[in-house]
């Protein structure tokens, strides 16, 4: 069968497609929205990182270093940030980049009515103004320590001369076909549903990129992505641990792992009386064999958790805190203290004879999460809880269950900027605190943490917060995953970062 | 040949079908759990979520949304796709041609393989060839499309890289026909596989029953050569049910395209429908459904118009 196909293939006048020499090929799941303020999903965010630089970008320690800004000063106790911009930057259409572009971008970004998805990231901005052509001054309404990190995260700068006065979501030509940024690569061609082709920007302010171009190919199926990686049609694929066997042994591919600023967790709805007691939530930490989940399901590509601050935040993570290890006997003991004793069938019941019974939900279709949820259910059953597992489509899970708080327990994950600020996730009454956890001391620590600019003082605050969450766990943190990257051996110059942050440095990438 | 009354009835029929499809789809997708994927980010704050809902017009009660939809639809405006931010029909237009290429290739392949092979099997039942083809076609029918697709990719794009693993063109070669054909081969074979197996079995049984009809036996008894009997009497009679089955292949091609296009990264309507459904892009779901419904209705109409050409008895009835 192969021979006739080969003959046919040559008869069609084209040989085996050899990978274009110096063009990096990356996968996308669907067509990107090339506008950093409204990009809704990872694929769009990745493309935007290449096209739209920010004022700063993260270095290999995830700390902000200059990008479009040359330097900055922080004055008035962390309330005023003054940036000096580079004066050698041009937009991809040749127009000069100025302070007005920065002012336009942040005035739009902090206005939720503009359709911006970064509104809450920049809600601390009281005013932003241009002071001359190359100076921008931000005045914050309160000291906000993550500000610089957030500037280097998703906040690419947009061209005022093309977007001013337009509804961001309706600027289809810009968002879908002809985005104009200042980055090392510019969009040259978009084929809907198929690819976005970028060519090197020879006028890039950081020097000419080494690659000739980058092609983002729309390949929705992960198995097909892996097949294309192996056949040379793609150069970089991020994987789930279950995909590992399909790339192991491939000559042209190397596997790398990067720290991901993520924590995978189980929310317990604390409006449900079952979970209000901290003792019960502590018991869960002992009851679930997280080591088995990490070794078995994640093939070891994850760190064992101690609280909600992931190990990837090296500066702030407190290594000295002792993790809670699997100990079902200890779990039963704590549950007994909280008033739950096993009945004749081994099910935990309270003084009124009511069983410890709840439903754990997880999203459908991701093998890692489905298996982890199953492991959690089985472990909790082992200590006498009557747990039902329910899988739901992700959009349904979030919109109909998680957001309205109509759930008992939910396996999910948080991807955060590389900053320890978790105020919106775990402070009382915050939008993203869907577990309804409330701890006055944690509230105070989280508030102080985001307002303290001095790194050493901040570290102490978050270490105290981390210790506190071991005693009163807001959620059951399961693991801090690693990002698994399968990369073509030809690709060099990639910094040791997750793909999100690595793509802020594409001018250094090269293909041998 | 066709009375204006017949055509008018068929057109009216088509319009009714489309209207019913639109109403049913509108309410089913909106009453389904979940919502637009633009809102499915758990990290969105309430103010951001509210702004997106307002922009998408999801704040109105369902009947109001429906009336707005109908009002716009009769003017030919099917709304903006949530995911693409462009008019729904524009998004569909950018993908429709790609699917027609794939589905057309698959249908051609189906006809070229299934009808001749089915006829041979029907004329020579229980021969070794018939048995072999029966076994193969049962296996192909039983194999899931995505599995077959992945196996072919592994065999012919990874282990023996003779064909591309996916996409419609090599990037930078858009519009190059030989490049298109190379990319088309695997997805067309995968998409056609189940249709071939099904049509082949229909053709076989249809030819077998036609071969046993009285007038065929009479023709043979009159001493007409076997070849002439087969062509003039058996095949002509056997074709009617086969044409019906071909008519039924279209929805299957569209349904199969969703999986095939996803595996082969083919930028067509099938994948668009998956994206629309997963993203709960209400206008796009409706648009795609209506376009597919229209295609099915038109295809069935075409099949109905073909009957009288094949069978004179139907001509007199029509």
Coordinates of N, CA and C in Angstrom, one line a residue, chain A residues 1-3 5-6 8-9 12-18 20 25 29-31 33 40 112-121 123 167 169-170 172 176 189 191-197 215 217-221 223-224 226-228 230-231 393-400 402-403 412-415 424-425 431-432 434 450, chain B residues 32-49 51-53 55 58 80 82-86 90 94-95 98 150 152-168 170-174 176 178-179 181-182 185-186 189 261-267 271 275 277-280 282:
Chain A
X1 N 0.8 -1.2 0.0 CA 0.0 0.0 0.0 C 0.9 1.3 0.0
X2 N 2.0 1.2 0.7 CA 2.8 2.4 0.8 C 3.4 2.8 -0.5
X3 N 3.9 1.8 -1.3 CA 4.6 2.1 -2.6 C 3.7 2.8 -3.5
X5 N 1.3 4.7 -2.9 CA 1.1 6.1 -2.4 C 2.3 6.9 -2.6
X6 N 3.4 6.3 -2.4 CA 4.7 7.1 -2.6 C 4.8 7.5 -4.1
X8 N 2.3 7.9 -6.1 CA 1.3 8.9 -6.3 C 1.8 10.3 -5.8
X9 N 2.4 10.2 -4.6 CA 2.9 11.4 -4.0 C 3.9 12.1 -4.9
X12 N 2.4 13.6 -8.0 CA 1.7 14.9 -7.8 C 2.7 16.0 -7.8
X13 N 3.9 15.7 -8.0 CA 4.9 16.8 -8.3 C 5.5 17.4 -7.0
X14 N 5.2 16.8 -5.9 CA 5.8 17.4 -4.7 C 6.3 16.2 -3.9
X15 N 7.6 16.4 -3.4 CA 8.2 15.3 -2.7 C 7.6 15.3 -1.2
X16 N 8.2 14.6 -0.4 CA 7.9 14.6 1.0 C 8.1 16.0 1.5
X17 N 7.1 16.5 2.2 CA 7.3 17.9 2.7 C 8.4 18.0 3.7
X18 N 9.5 18.7 3.3 CA 10.5 18.9 4.2 C 10.2 20.2 5.0
X20 N 10.2 23.6 6.6 CA 10.9 24.8 6.1 C 12.1 25.1 7.0
X25 N 7.4 26.1 13.9 CA 6.0 25.7 13.7 C 5.4 25.3 15.0
X29 N -5.2 25.4 19.0 CA -6.4 24.6 18.9 C -7.4 25.2 18.0
X30 N -7.5 26.5 18.0 CA -8.4 27.2 17.0 C -7.8 28.6 16.6
X31 N -8.6 29.3 15.8 CA -8.1 30.6 15.3 C -7.9 31.5 16.5
X33 N -7.5 35.1 18.6 CA -7.9 36.5 18.6 C -6.7 37.3 19.0
X40 N -9.4 35.3 24.9 CA -10.1 34.5 25.9 C -9.4 33.2 26.3
X112 N -14.1 47.7 32.2 CA -14.7 46.5 31.9 C -15.7 46.6 30.7
X113 N -16.2 47.8 30.5 CA -17.2 48.0 29.4 C -16.5 47.8 28.0
X114 N -15.2 48.0 28.0 CA -14.5 47.9 26.7 C -14.4 46.4 26.2
X115 N -14.9 45.5 27.1 CA -14.7 44.1 26.8 C -13.4 43.5 27.2
X116 N -12.6 44.3 27.9 CA -11.3 43.9 28.4 C -11.4 42.8 29.4
X117 N -10.5 41.8 29.2 CA -10.5 40.7 30.2 C -9.4 41.0 31.3
X118 N -8.8 42.1 31.1 CA -7.7 42.4 32.1 C -8.2 43.5 33.1
X119 N -9.5 43.8 33.1 CA -10.0 44.9 33.9 C -9.6 44.7 35.4
X120 N -9.8 43.5 35.9 CA -9.6 43.3 37.3 C -8.1 43.3 37.6
X121 N -7.2 42.9 36.7 CA -5.8 43.0 36.9 C -5.3 44.4 37.1
X123 N -7.4 47.1 38.0 CA -8.4 47.9 38.7 C -7.7 48.8 39.7
X167 N -14.8 49.7 19.1 CA -15.2 48.7 20.0 C -14.2 47.5 19.8
X169 N -14.1 44.4 20.5 CA -14.6 43.1 20.0 C -15.1 43.2 18.6
X170 N -15.4 44.4 18.1 CA -15.8 44.5 16.7 C -14.7 44.8 15.7
X172 N -12.7 43.4 13.9 CA -12.4 42.1 13.4 C -11.2 42.1 12.5
X176 N -8.4 39.6 13.8 CA -8.3 38.3 13.1 C -7.4 38.2 11.9
X189 N 0.3 36.5 7.1 CA -0.9 35.9 6.5 C -1.7 35.1 7.5
X191 N -4.8 32.2 7.4 CA -5.7 31.4 6.6 C -6.7 30.9 7.7
X192 N -8.0 31.3 7.6 CA -9.0 30.9 8.7 C -9.0 29.4 8.9
X193 N -9.0 29.0 10.1 CA -9.1 27.6 10.4 C -7.8 26.8 10.1
X194 N -6.8 27.4 9.6 CA -5.6 26.7 9.2 C -4.3 27.2 9.8
X195 N -4.0 28.5 9.6 CA -2.7 28.9 10.1 C -2.6 30.4 10.2
X196 N -1.7 30.8 11.1 CA -1.3 32.2 11.2 C 0.2 32.3 10.9
X197 N 0.6 33.0 9.9 CA 2.0 33.0 9.5 C 2.6 34.4 9.9
X215 N 5.2 29.9 12.3 CA 3.8 29.6 11.8 C 3.1 28.9 12.9
X217 N 0.0 26.7 13.5 CA -0.9 25.9 12.7 C -2.1 25.4 13.6
X218 N -3.2 25.5 13.0 CA -4.4 25.1 13.8 C -4.5 23.6 13.7
X219 N -4.2 22.9 14.8 CA -4.3 21.4 14.8 C -5.1 21.1 16.1
X220 N -6.4 20.9 16.0 CA -7.2 20.8 17.2 C -7.0 19.5 18.0
X221 N -6.6 18.4 17.4 CA -6.5 17.1 18.1 C -5.1 16.9 18.6
X223 N -3.5 14.2 19.6 CA -2.9 13.1 18.9 C -2.3 13.5 17.6
X224 N -3.0 14.3 16.9 CA -2.5 14.7 15.6 C -1.3 15.7 15.8
X226 N 0.9 15.5 18.1 CA 2.0 14.6 18.4 C 2.5 14.0 17.1
X227 N 1.6 13.5 16.2 CA 2.0 12.9 15.0 C 2.7 13.9 14.1
X228 N 2.3 15.2 14.1 CA 2.9 16.2 13.3 C 4.3 16.6 13.9
X230 N 6.2 14.5 15.4 CA 7.1 13.4 15.0 C 7.5 13.4 13.5
X231 N 6.6 13.9 12.7 CA 6.9 13.9 11.3 C 7.5 15.3 10.9
X393 N -19.4 18.6 31.3 CA -18.6 19.4 30.3 C -18.1 20.7 31.0
X394 N -16.9 21.2 30.6 CA -16.3 22.3 31.4 C -17.2 23.5 31.5
X395 N -17.7 24.0 30.4 CA -18.5 25.2 30.4 C -19.7 25.0 31.3
X396 N -20.3 23.8 31.3 CA -21.4 23.6 32.2 C -21.0 23.6 33.7
X397 N -19.9 23.0 33.9 CA -19.4 22.9 35.3 C -19.1 24.3 35.8
X398 N -18.5 25.1 35.0 CA -18.2 26.5 35.5 C -19.4 27.3 35.7
X399 N -20.3 27.4 34.6 CA -21.3 28.3 34.6 C -22.5 27.9 35.4
X400 N -22.9 26.6 35.4 CA -24.1 26.2 36.1 C -23.8 25.7 37.5
X402 N -20.2 25.8 39.4 CA -19.1 26.5 40.2 C -19.5 28.0 40.5
X403 N -19.8 28.8 39.5 CA -20.0 30.2 39.7 C -21.2 30.4 40.6
X412 N -10.6 21.2 40.2 CA -10.4 22.2 39.2 C -8.9 22.7 39.4
X413 N -8.6 23.8 38.7 CA -7.2 24.3 38.8 C -7.2 25.8 38.7
X414 N -6.2 26.4 39.3 CA -6.0 27.9 39.0 C -4.6 28.1 38.4
X415 N -4.6 28.8 37.3 CA -3.4 29.3 36.7 C -3.3 30.8 37.1
X424 N -7.9 37.5 45.3 CA -9.2 37.3 44.7 C -9.6 35.9 44.7
X425 N -8.7 35.0 45.0 CA -9.1 33.5 45.1 C -9.5 33.1 46.5
X431 N -14.7 37.4 44.2 CA -15.4 36.7 43.1 C -14.9 35.3 42.9
X432 N -13.6 35.1 43.0 CA -13.1 33.8 42.6 C -13.0 32.8 43.8
X434 N -14.8 30.7 45.2 CA -16.0 29.9 45.0 C -16.2 28.9 46.1
X450 N -0.5 42.0 49.2 CA -0.6 42.7 47.9 C -0.3 44.2 48.0
Chain B
X32 N -29.8 24.0 26.7 CA -28.8 23.1 27.1 C -28.0 23.7 28.2
X33 N -27.4 22.9 29.1 CA -26.6 23.4 30.2 C -25.4 24.1 29.7
X34 N -24.7 24.8 30.6 CA -23.5 25.5 30.2 C -23.8 26.9 29.5
X35 N -22.9 27.4 28.8 CA -23.1 28.6 28.1 C -21.9 28.9 27.3
X36 N -21.9 30.1 26.6 CA -20.7 30.4 25.8 C -19.4 30.2 26.5
X37 N -18.4 29.6 25.8 CA -17.1 29.3 26.4 C -16.4 30.6 26.8
X38 N -16.8 31.7 26.1 CA -16.2 33.0 26.5 C -16.4 33.3 28.0
X39 N -17.4 32.7 28.5 CA -17.8 33.0 29.9 C -17.3 31.8 30.8
X40 N -16.7 30.8 30.3 CA -16.4 29.6 31.1 C -15.1 29.7 31.8
X41 N -14.5 30.9 31.8 CA -13.2 31.1 32.5 C -13.5 31.3 34.0
X42 N -13.2 30.4 34.9 CA -13.6 30.6 36.3 C -12.9 31.8 36.9
X43 N -11.8 32.3 36.3 CA -11.1 33.4 36.9 C -11.7 34.8 36.6
X44 N -12.7 34.8 35.7 CA -13.4 36.0 35.3 C -14.0 36.6 36.6
X45 N -13.9 37.9 36.7 CA -14.6 38.6 37.9 C -16.0 38.9 37.4
X46 N -16.9 39.1 38.4 CA -18.3 39.3 38.1 C -18.5 40.5 37.1
X47 N -17.8 41.6 37.3 CA -18.0 42.7 36.4 C -17.6 42.4 34.9
X48 N -16.5 41.6 34.8 CA -16.1 41.3 33.4 C -17.1 40.3 32.8
X49 N -17.6 39.4 33.6 CA -18.6 38.4 33.1 C -19.9 39.2 32.7
X51 N -20.1 42.2 31.7 CA -19.9 43.0 30.5 C -20.0 42.1 29.2
X52 N -19.4 40.9 29.3 CA -19.4 40.0 28.2 C -20.9 39.6 27.9
X53 N -21.6 39.2 29.0 CA -23.0 38.8 28.8 C -23.8 39.9 28.1
X55 N -22.7 42.3 26.1 CA -22.3 42.4 24.8 C -22.9 41.3 23.9
X58 N -27.1 38.3 26.0 CA -27.6 37.1 26.7 C -28.5 37.5 27.9
X80 N -23.7 37.9 14.9 CA -22.3 37.8 14.9 C -21.9 36.6 15.7
X82 N -20.0 34.5 18.3 CA -19.4 34.9 19.6 C -17.9 34.7 19.5
X83 N -17.5 33.6 18.9 CA -16.1 33.3 18.9 C -15.3 34.1 17.9
X84 N -15.9 34.4 16.8 CA -15.1 35.0 15.7 C -15.3 36.5 15.6
X85 N -16.4 37.0 16.2 CA -16.7 38.4 16.2 C -17.0 38.9 14.8
X86 N -17.3 38.0 13.9 CA -17.7 38.4 12.5 C -19.1 37.8 12.2
X90 N -20.4 34.9 7.2 CA -19.1 35.1 6.7 C -18.1 34.0 7.2
X94 N -16.3 31.1 4.8 CA -14.8 30.9 4.7 C -14.5 29.4 4.8
X95 N -15.4 28.6 5.3 CA -15.1 27.2 5.6 C -15.9 26.3 4.6
X98 N -14.1 24.5 1.7 CA -13.1 23.5 2.1 C -13.8 22.1 2.4
X150 N -6.3 8.0 12.8 CA -5.0 8.1 13.5 C -4.1 7.0 13.0
X152 N -3.9 5.7 10.0 CA -3.4 6.0 8.7 C -2.3 7.1 8.9
X153 N -2.6 8.1 9.8 CA -1.6 9.1 10.0 C -0.3 8.5 10.5
X154 N -0.4 7.6 11.5 CA 0.8 7.0 12.0 C 1.5 6.2 11.0
X155 N 0.8 5.4 10.1 CA 1.4 4.6 9.1 C 2.0 5.4 8.0
X156 N 1.3 6.4 7.5 CA 1.7 7.1 6.3 C 2.3 8.5 6.5
X157 N 2.2 9.0 7.7 CA 2.8 10.3 7.9 C 3.9 10.3 8.9
X158 N 3.9 9.3 9.8 CA 4.9 9.3 10.9 C 6.0 8.2 10.6
X159 N 5.5 6.9 10.5 CA 6.4 5.8 10.3 C 7.0 5.8 8.9
X160 N 6.2 6.0 7.9 CA 6.6 6.1 6.5 C 6.1 7.5 6.0
X161 N 6.9 8.5 6.2 CA 6.3 9.9 5.9 C 6.1 10.2 4.4
X162 N 5.1 9.6 3.8 CA 4.8 9.9 2.4 C 3.7 10.9 2.2
X163 N 2.9 11.1 3.2 CA 1.8 12.0 3.0 C 1.8 12.9 4.3
X164 N 1.3 14.2 4.1 CA 1.2 15.1 5.3 C 0.3 14.6 6.4
X165 N 0.6 14.9 7.6 CA -0.2 14.4 8.8 C -1.5 15.2 8.9
X166 N -1.6 16.3 8.3 CA -2.8 17.1 8.4 C -2.7 18.4 7.8
X167 N -3.8 19.2 7.9 CA -3.9 20.5 7.2 C -4.4 20.3 5.8
X168 N -4.6 21.5 5.1 CA -5.2 21.4 3.8 C -4.1 21.8 2.8
X170 N 0.4 22.8 2.6 CA 1.6 23.1 3.3 C 1.6 24.7 3.5
X171 N 2.0 25.1 4.7 CA 1.9 26.6 4.9 C 2.8 27.3 3.9
X172 N 2.2 28.3 3.3 CA 2.9 29.0 2.2 C 2.6 28.5 0.8
X173 N 1.9 27.4 0.7 CA 1.6 26.8 -0.6 C 0.1 26.8 -0.8
X174 N -0.6 27.7 -0.1 CA -2.1 27.8 -0.3 C -2.5 28.0 -1.7
X176 N -2.1 25.8 -4.1 CA -1.4 24.8 -5.0 C -2.1 23.5 -5.1
X178 N -1.6 20.4 -6.6 CA -0.9 19.1 -6.2 C -0.8 19.0 -4.7
X179 N -0.4 20.1 -4.1 CA -0.3 20.1 -2.6 C -1.6 19.8 -1.9
X181 N -4.1 18.1 -3.2 CA -4.4 16.7 -3.5 C -3.7 15.8 -2.5
X182 N -2.4 16.1 -2.2 CA -1.6 15.3 -1.3 C -2.3 15.4 0.1
X185 N -5.8 13.3 0.3 CA -5.9 11.9 0.1 C -6.4 11.2 1.4
X186 N -5.6 11.3 2.4 CA -6.0 10.6 3.7 C -7.3 11.0 4.2
X189 N -10.1 9.4 2.1 CA -10.2 8.0 2.3 C -10.9 7.7 3.6
X261 N -12.3 16.1 10.0 CA -11.7 17.4 9.9 C -10.9 17.7 11.2
X262 N -11.4 17.2 12.3 CA -10.7 17.5 13.5 C -9.4 16.8 13.6
X263 N -9.4 15.5 13.2 CA -8.2 14.7 13.2 C -7.2 15.2 12.2
X264 N -7.6 15.5 11.0 CA -6.7 15.9 10.0 C -6.5 17.5 9.9
X265 N -7.0 18.2 10.9 CA -6.8 19.6 11.0 C -7.3 20.3 9.6
X266 N -8.4 19.8 9.1 CA -8.9 20.3 7.9 C -9.9 21.5 8.2
X267 N -9.6 22.6 7.6 CA -10.4 23.8 8.0 C -11.8 23.9 7.4
X271 N -15.4 20.8 11.4 CA -14.7 21.2 12.6 C -15.3 22.5 13.1
X275 N -16.4 23.3 16.9 CA -15.9 24.5 17.6 C -17.1 25.3 18.1
X277 N -20.2 24.2 18.7 CA -20.9 23.5 19.8 C -20.1 23.6 21.1
X278 N -18.8 23.4 21.1 CA -18.0 23.4 22.3 C -18.0 24.8 22.9
X279 N -17.9 25.8 22.0 CA -17.9 27.2 22.5 C -19.3 27.8 22.8
X280 N -20.3 27.0 22.6 CA -21.7 27.4 22.7 C -21.9 28.8 22.0
X282 N -23.9 30.4 20.0 CA -25.3 30.2 19.6 C -25.5 30.6 18.1

